JSON list of C-alpha atoms in Angstrom, two decimals:
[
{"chain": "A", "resi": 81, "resn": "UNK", "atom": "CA", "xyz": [9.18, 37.43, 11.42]},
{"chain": "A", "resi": 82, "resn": "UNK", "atom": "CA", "xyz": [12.37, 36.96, 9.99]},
{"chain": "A", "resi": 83, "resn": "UNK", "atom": "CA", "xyz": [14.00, 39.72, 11.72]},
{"chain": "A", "resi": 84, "resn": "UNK", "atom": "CA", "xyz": [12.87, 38.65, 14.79]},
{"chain": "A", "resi": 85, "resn": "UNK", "atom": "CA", "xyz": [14.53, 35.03, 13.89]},
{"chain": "A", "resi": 86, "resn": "UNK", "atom": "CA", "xyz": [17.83, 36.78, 12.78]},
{"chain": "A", "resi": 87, "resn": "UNK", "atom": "CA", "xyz": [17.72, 39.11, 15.75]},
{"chain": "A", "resi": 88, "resn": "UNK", "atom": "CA", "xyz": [17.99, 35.61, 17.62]},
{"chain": "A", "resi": 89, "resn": "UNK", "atom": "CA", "xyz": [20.21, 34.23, 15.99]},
{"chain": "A", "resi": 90, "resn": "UNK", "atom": "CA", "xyz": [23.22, 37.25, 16.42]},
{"chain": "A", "resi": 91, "resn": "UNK", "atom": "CA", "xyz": [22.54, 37.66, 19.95]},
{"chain": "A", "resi": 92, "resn": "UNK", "atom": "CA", "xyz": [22.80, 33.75, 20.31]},
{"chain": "A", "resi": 93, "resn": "UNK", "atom": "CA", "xyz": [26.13, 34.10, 18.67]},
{"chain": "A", "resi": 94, "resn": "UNK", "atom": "CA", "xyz": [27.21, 37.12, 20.40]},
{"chain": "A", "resi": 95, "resn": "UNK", "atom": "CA", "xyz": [26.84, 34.80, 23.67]},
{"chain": "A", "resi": 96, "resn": "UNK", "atom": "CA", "xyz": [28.74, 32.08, 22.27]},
{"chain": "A", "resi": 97, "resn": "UNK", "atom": "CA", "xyz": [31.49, 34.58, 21.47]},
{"chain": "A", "resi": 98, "resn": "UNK", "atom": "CA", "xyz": [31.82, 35.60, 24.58]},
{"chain": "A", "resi": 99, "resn": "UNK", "atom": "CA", "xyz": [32.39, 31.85, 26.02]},
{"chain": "A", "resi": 100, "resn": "UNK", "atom": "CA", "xyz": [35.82, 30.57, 26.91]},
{"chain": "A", "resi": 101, "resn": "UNK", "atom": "CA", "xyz": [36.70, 27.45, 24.78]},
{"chain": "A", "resi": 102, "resn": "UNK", "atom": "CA", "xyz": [33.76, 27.74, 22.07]},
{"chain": "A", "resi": 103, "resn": "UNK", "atom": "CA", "xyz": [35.91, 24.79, 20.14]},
{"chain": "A", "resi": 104, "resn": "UNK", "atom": "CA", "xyz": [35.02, 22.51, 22.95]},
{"chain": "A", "resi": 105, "resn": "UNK", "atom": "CA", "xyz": [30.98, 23.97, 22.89]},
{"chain": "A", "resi": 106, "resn": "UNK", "atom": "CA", "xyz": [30.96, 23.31, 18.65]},
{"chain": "A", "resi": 107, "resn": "UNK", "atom": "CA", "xyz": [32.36, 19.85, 19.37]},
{"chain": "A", "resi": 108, "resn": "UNK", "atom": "CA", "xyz": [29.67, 18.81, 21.89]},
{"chain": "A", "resi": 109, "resn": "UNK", "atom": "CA", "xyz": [26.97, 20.24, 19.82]},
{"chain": "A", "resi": 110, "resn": "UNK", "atom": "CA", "xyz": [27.82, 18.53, 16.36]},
{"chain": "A", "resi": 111, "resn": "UNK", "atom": "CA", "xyz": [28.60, 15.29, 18.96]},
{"chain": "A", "resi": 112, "resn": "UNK", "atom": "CA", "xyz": [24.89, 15.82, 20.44]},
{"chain": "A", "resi": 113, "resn": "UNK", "atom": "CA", "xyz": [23.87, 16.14, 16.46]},
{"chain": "A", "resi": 114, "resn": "UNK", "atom": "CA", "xyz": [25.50, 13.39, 15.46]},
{"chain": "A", "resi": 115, "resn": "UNK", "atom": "CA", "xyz": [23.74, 10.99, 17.90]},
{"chain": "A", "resi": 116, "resn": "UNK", "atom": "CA", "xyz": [20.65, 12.41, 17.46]},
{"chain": "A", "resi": 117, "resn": "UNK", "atom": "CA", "xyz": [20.75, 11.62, 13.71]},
{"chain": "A", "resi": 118, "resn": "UNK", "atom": "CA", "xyz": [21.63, 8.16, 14.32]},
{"chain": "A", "resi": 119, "resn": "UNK", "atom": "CA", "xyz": [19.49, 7.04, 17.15]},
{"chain": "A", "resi": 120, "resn": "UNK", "atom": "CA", "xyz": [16.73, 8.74, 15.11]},
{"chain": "A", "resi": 121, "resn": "UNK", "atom": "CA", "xyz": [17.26, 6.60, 12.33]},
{"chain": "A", "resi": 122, "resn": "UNK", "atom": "CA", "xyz": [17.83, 3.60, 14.00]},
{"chain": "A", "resi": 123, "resn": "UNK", "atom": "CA", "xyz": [14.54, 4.05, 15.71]},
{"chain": "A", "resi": 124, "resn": "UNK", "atom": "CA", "xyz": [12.41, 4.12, 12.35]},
{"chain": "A", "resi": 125, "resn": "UNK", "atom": "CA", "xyz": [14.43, 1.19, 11.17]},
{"chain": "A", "resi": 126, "resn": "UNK", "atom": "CA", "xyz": [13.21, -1.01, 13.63]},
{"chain": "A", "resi": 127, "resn": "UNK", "atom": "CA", "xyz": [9.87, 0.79, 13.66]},
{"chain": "A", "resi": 128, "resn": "UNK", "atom": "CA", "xyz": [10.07, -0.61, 9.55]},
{"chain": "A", "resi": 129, "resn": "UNK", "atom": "CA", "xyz": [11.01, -3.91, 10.74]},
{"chain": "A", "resi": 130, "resn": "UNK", "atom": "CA", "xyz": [7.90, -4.57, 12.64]},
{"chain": "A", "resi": 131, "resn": "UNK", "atom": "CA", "xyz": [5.48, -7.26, 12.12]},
{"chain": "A", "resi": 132, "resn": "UNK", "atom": "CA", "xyz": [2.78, -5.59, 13.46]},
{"chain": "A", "resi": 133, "resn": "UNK", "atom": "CA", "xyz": [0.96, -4.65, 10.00]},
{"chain": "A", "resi": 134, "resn": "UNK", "atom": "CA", "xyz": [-1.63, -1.64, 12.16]},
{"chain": "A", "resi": 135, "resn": "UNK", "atom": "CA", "xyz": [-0.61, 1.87, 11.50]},
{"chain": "A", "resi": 136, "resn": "UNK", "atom": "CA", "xyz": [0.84, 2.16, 8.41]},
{"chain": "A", "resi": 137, "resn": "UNK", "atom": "CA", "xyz": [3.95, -0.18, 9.51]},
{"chain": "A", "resi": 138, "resn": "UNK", "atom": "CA", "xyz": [5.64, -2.80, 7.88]},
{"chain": "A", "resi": 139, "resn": "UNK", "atom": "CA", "xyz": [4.03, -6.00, 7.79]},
{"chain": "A", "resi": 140, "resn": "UNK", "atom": "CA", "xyz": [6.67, -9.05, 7.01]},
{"chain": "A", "resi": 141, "resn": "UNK", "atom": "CA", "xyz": [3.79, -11.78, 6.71]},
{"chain": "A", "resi": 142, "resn": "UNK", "atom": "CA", "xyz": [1.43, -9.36, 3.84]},
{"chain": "A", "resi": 143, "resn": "UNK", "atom": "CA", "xyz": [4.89, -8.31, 2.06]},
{"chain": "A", "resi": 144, "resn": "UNK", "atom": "CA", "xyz": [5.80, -12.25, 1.62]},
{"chain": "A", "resi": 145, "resn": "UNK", "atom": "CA", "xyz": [2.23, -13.04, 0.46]},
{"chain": "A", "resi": 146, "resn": "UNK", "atom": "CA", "xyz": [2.30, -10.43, -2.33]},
{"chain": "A", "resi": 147, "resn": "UNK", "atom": "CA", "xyz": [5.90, -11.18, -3.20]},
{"chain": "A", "resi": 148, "resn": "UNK", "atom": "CA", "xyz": [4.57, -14.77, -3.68]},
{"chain": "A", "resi": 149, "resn": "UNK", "atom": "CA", "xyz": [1.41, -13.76, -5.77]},
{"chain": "A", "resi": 150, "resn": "UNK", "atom": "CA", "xyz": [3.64, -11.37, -8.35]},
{"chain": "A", "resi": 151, "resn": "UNK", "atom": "CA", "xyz": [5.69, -14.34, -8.92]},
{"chain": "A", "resi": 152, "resn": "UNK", "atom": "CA", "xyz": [3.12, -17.00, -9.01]},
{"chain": "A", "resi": 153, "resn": "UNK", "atom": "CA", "xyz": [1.48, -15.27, -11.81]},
{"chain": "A", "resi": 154, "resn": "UNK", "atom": "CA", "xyz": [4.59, -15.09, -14.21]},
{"chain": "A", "resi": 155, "resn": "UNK", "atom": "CA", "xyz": [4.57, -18.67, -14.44]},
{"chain": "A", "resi": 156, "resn": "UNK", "atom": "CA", "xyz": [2.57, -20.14, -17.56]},
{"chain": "A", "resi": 157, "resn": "UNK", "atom": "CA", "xyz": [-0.58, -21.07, -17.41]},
{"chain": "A", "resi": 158, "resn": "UNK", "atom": "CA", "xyz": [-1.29, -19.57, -14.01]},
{"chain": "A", "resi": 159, "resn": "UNK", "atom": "CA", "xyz": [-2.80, -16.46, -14.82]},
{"chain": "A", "resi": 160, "resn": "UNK", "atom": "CA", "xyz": [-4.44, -14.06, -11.74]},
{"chain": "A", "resi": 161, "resn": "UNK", "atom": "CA", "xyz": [-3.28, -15.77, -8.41]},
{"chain": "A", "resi": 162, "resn": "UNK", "atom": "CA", "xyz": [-4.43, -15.48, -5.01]},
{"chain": "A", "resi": 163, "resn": "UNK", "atom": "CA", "xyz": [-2.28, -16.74, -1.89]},
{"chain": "A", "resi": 164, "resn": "UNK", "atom": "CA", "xyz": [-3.61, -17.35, 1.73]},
{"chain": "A", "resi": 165, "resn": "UNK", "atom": "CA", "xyz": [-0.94, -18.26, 4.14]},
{"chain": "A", "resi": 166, "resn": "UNK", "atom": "CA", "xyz": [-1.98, -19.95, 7.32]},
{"chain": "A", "resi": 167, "resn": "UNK", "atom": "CA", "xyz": [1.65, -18.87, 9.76]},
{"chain": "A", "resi": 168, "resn": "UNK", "atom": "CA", "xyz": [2.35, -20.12, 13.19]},
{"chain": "A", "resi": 169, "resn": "UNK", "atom": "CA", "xyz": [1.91, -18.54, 16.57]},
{"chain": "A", "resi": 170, "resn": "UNK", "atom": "CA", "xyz": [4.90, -16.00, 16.66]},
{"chain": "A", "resi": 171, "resn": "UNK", "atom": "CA", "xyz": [6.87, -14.99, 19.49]},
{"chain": "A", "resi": 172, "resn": "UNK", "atom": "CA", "xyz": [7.08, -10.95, 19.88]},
{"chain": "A", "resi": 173, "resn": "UNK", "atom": "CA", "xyz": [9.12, -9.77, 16.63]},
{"chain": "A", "resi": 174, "resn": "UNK", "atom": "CA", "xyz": [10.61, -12.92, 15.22]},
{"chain": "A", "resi": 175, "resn": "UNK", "atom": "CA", "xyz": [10.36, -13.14, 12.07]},
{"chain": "A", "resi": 176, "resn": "UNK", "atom": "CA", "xyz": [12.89, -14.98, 10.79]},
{"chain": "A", "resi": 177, "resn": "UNK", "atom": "CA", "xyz": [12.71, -19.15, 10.67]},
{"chain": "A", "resi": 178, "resn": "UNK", "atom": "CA", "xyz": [8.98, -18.59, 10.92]},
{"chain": "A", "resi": 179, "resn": "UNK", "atom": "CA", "xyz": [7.23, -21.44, 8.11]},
{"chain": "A", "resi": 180, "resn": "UNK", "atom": "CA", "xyz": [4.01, -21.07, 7.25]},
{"chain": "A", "resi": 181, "resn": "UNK", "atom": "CA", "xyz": [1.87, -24.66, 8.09]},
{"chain": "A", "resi": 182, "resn": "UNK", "atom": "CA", "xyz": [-0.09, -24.57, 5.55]},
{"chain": "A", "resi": 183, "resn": "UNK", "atom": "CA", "xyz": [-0.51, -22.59, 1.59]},
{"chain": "A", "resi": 184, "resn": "UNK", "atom": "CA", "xyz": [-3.58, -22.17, -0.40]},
{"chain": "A", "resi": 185, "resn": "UNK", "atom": "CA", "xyz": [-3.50, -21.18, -3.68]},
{"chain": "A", "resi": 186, "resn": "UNK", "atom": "CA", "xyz": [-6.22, -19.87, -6.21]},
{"chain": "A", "resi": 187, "resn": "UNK", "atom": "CA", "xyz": [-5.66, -19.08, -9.48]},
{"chain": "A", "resi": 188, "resn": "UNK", "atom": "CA", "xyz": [-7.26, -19.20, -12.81]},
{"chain": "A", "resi": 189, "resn": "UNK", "atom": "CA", "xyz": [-4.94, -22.40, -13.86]},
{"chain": "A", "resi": 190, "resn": "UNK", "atom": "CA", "xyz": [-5.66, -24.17, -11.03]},
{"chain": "A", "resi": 191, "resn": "UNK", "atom": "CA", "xyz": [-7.92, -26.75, -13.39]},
{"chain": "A", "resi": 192, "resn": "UNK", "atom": "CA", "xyz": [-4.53, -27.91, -15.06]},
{"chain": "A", "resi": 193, "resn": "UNK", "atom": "CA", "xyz": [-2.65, -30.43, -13.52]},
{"chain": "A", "resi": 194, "resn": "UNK", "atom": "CA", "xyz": [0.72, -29.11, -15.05]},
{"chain": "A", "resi": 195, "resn": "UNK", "atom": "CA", "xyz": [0.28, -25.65, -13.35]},
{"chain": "A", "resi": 196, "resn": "UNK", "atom": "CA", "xyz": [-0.68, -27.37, -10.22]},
{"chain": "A", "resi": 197, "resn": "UNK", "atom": "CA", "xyz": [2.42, -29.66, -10.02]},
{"chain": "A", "resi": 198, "resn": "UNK", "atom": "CA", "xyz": [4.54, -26.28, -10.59]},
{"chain": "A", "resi": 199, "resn": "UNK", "atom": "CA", "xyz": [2.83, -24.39, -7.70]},
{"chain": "A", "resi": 200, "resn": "UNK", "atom": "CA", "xyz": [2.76, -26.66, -5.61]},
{"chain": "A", "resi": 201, "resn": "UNK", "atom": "CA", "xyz": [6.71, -27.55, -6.42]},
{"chain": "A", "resi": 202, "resn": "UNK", "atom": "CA", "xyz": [7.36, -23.74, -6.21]},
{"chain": "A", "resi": 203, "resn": "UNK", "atom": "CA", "xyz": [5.93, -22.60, -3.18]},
{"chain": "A", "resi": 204, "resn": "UNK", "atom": "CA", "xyz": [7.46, -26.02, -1.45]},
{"chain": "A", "resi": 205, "resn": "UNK", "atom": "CA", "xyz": [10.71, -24.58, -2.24]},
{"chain": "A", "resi": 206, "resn": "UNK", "atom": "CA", "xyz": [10.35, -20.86, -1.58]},
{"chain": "A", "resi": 207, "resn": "UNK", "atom": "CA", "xyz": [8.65, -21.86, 1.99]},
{"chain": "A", "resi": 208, "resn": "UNK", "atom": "CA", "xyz": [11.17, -24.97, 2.77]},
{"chain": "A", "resi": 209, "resn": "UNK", "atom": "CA", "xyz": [7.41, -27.11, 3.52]},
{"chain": "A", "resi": 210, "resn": "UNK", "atom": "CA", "xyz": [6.47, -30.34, 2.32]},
{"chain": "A", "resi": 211, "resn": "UNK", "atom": "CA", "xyz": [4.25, -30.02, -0.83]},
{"chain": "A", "resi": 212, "resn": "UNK", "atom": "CA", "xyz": [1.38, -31.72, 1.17]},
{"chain": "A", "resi": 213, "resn": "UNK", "atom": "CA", "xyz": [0.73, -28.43, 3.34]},
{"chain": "A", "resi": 214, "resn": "UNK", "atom": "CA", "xyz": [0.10, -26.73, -0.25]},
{"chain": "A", "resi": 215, "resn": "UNK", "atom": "CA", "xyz": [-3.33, -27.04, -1.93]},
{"chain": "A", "resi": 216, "resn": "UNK", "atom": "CA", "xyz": [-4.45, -25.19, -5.07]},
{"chain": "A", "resi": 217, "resn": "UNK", "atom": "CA", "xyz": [-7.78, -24.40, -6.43]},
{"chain": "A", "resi": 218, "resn": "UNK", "atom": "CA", "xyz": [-9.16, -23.52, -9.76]},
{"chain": "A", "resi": 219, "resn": "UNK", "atom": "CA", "xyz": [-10.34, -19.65, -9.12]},
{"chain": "A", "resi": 220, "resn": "UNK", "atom": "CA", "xyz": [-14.67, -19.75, -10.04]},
{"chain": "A", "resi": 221, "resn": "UNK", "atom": "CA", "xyz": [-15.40, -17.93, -13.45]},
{"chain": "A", "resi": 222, "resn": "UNK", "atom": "CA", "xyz": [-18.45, -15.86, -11.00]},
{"chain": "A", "resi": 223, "resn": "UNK", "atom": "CA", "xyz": [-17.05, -12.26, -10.57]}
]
């Protein structure tokens, strides 16, 4: 197999030897590479950028929600979280400027009025929303 591949390979360069200005023919090629490399990576950028969370692509609105759990939890008192995010109608792929309307929040400190008051203060901040479209629940001891 390999000899067959090598075989190619010398009578594709034999060719090219035989052109007239091979400088120009390298140029175009590593030009055609070039472009090829960075359309192709431009196109799974914006395939990453998707909101669209199907098909193993990224999905802006699930990444924010676990962002905002991980963080939740370090605070004192709160112990395991759990976030549900009610977001706006969006237009195609816009993403940015979009505010959620309203945030619910369970968590195991959600009895204590102190961790409450810090949710509820923190999550008003990270989403820009008034703290009145933010409720939090004590999570239920039933597993």
């Amino acid at each position: 197999m390999w000899n067959k591949v090598k075989e190619k390979f010398s009578a594709l360069a034999a060719k090219i030897k035989k052109l007239k200005h091979v400088e120009i023919l390298v140029a175009l090629t590593a030009v055609a590479l070039m472009l090829l490399i960075y359309f192709g990576s431009s196109c799974s950028s914006s395939e990453n950028a998707s909101i669209n969370g199907g098909n193993g692509e990224y999905d802006y609105y699930a990444d924010v929600v676990k962002e905002l759990e991980y963080k939740l939890s370090q605070i004192e008192g709160v112990g395991e979280v759990s976030v549900l995010v009610y977001w706006p109608e969006h237009e195609g792929d816009e993403v940015s400027g979009s505010t959620p309307e309203g945030v619910i929040i369970i968590c195991d400190g959600g009895n204590n009025i102190a961790v409450k008051m810090k949710l509820i203060s923190a999550v008003a901040a990270y989403f820009g929303i008034s703290e009145n479209k933010i409720n939090v629940l004590a999570k239920s001891n039933d597993n």
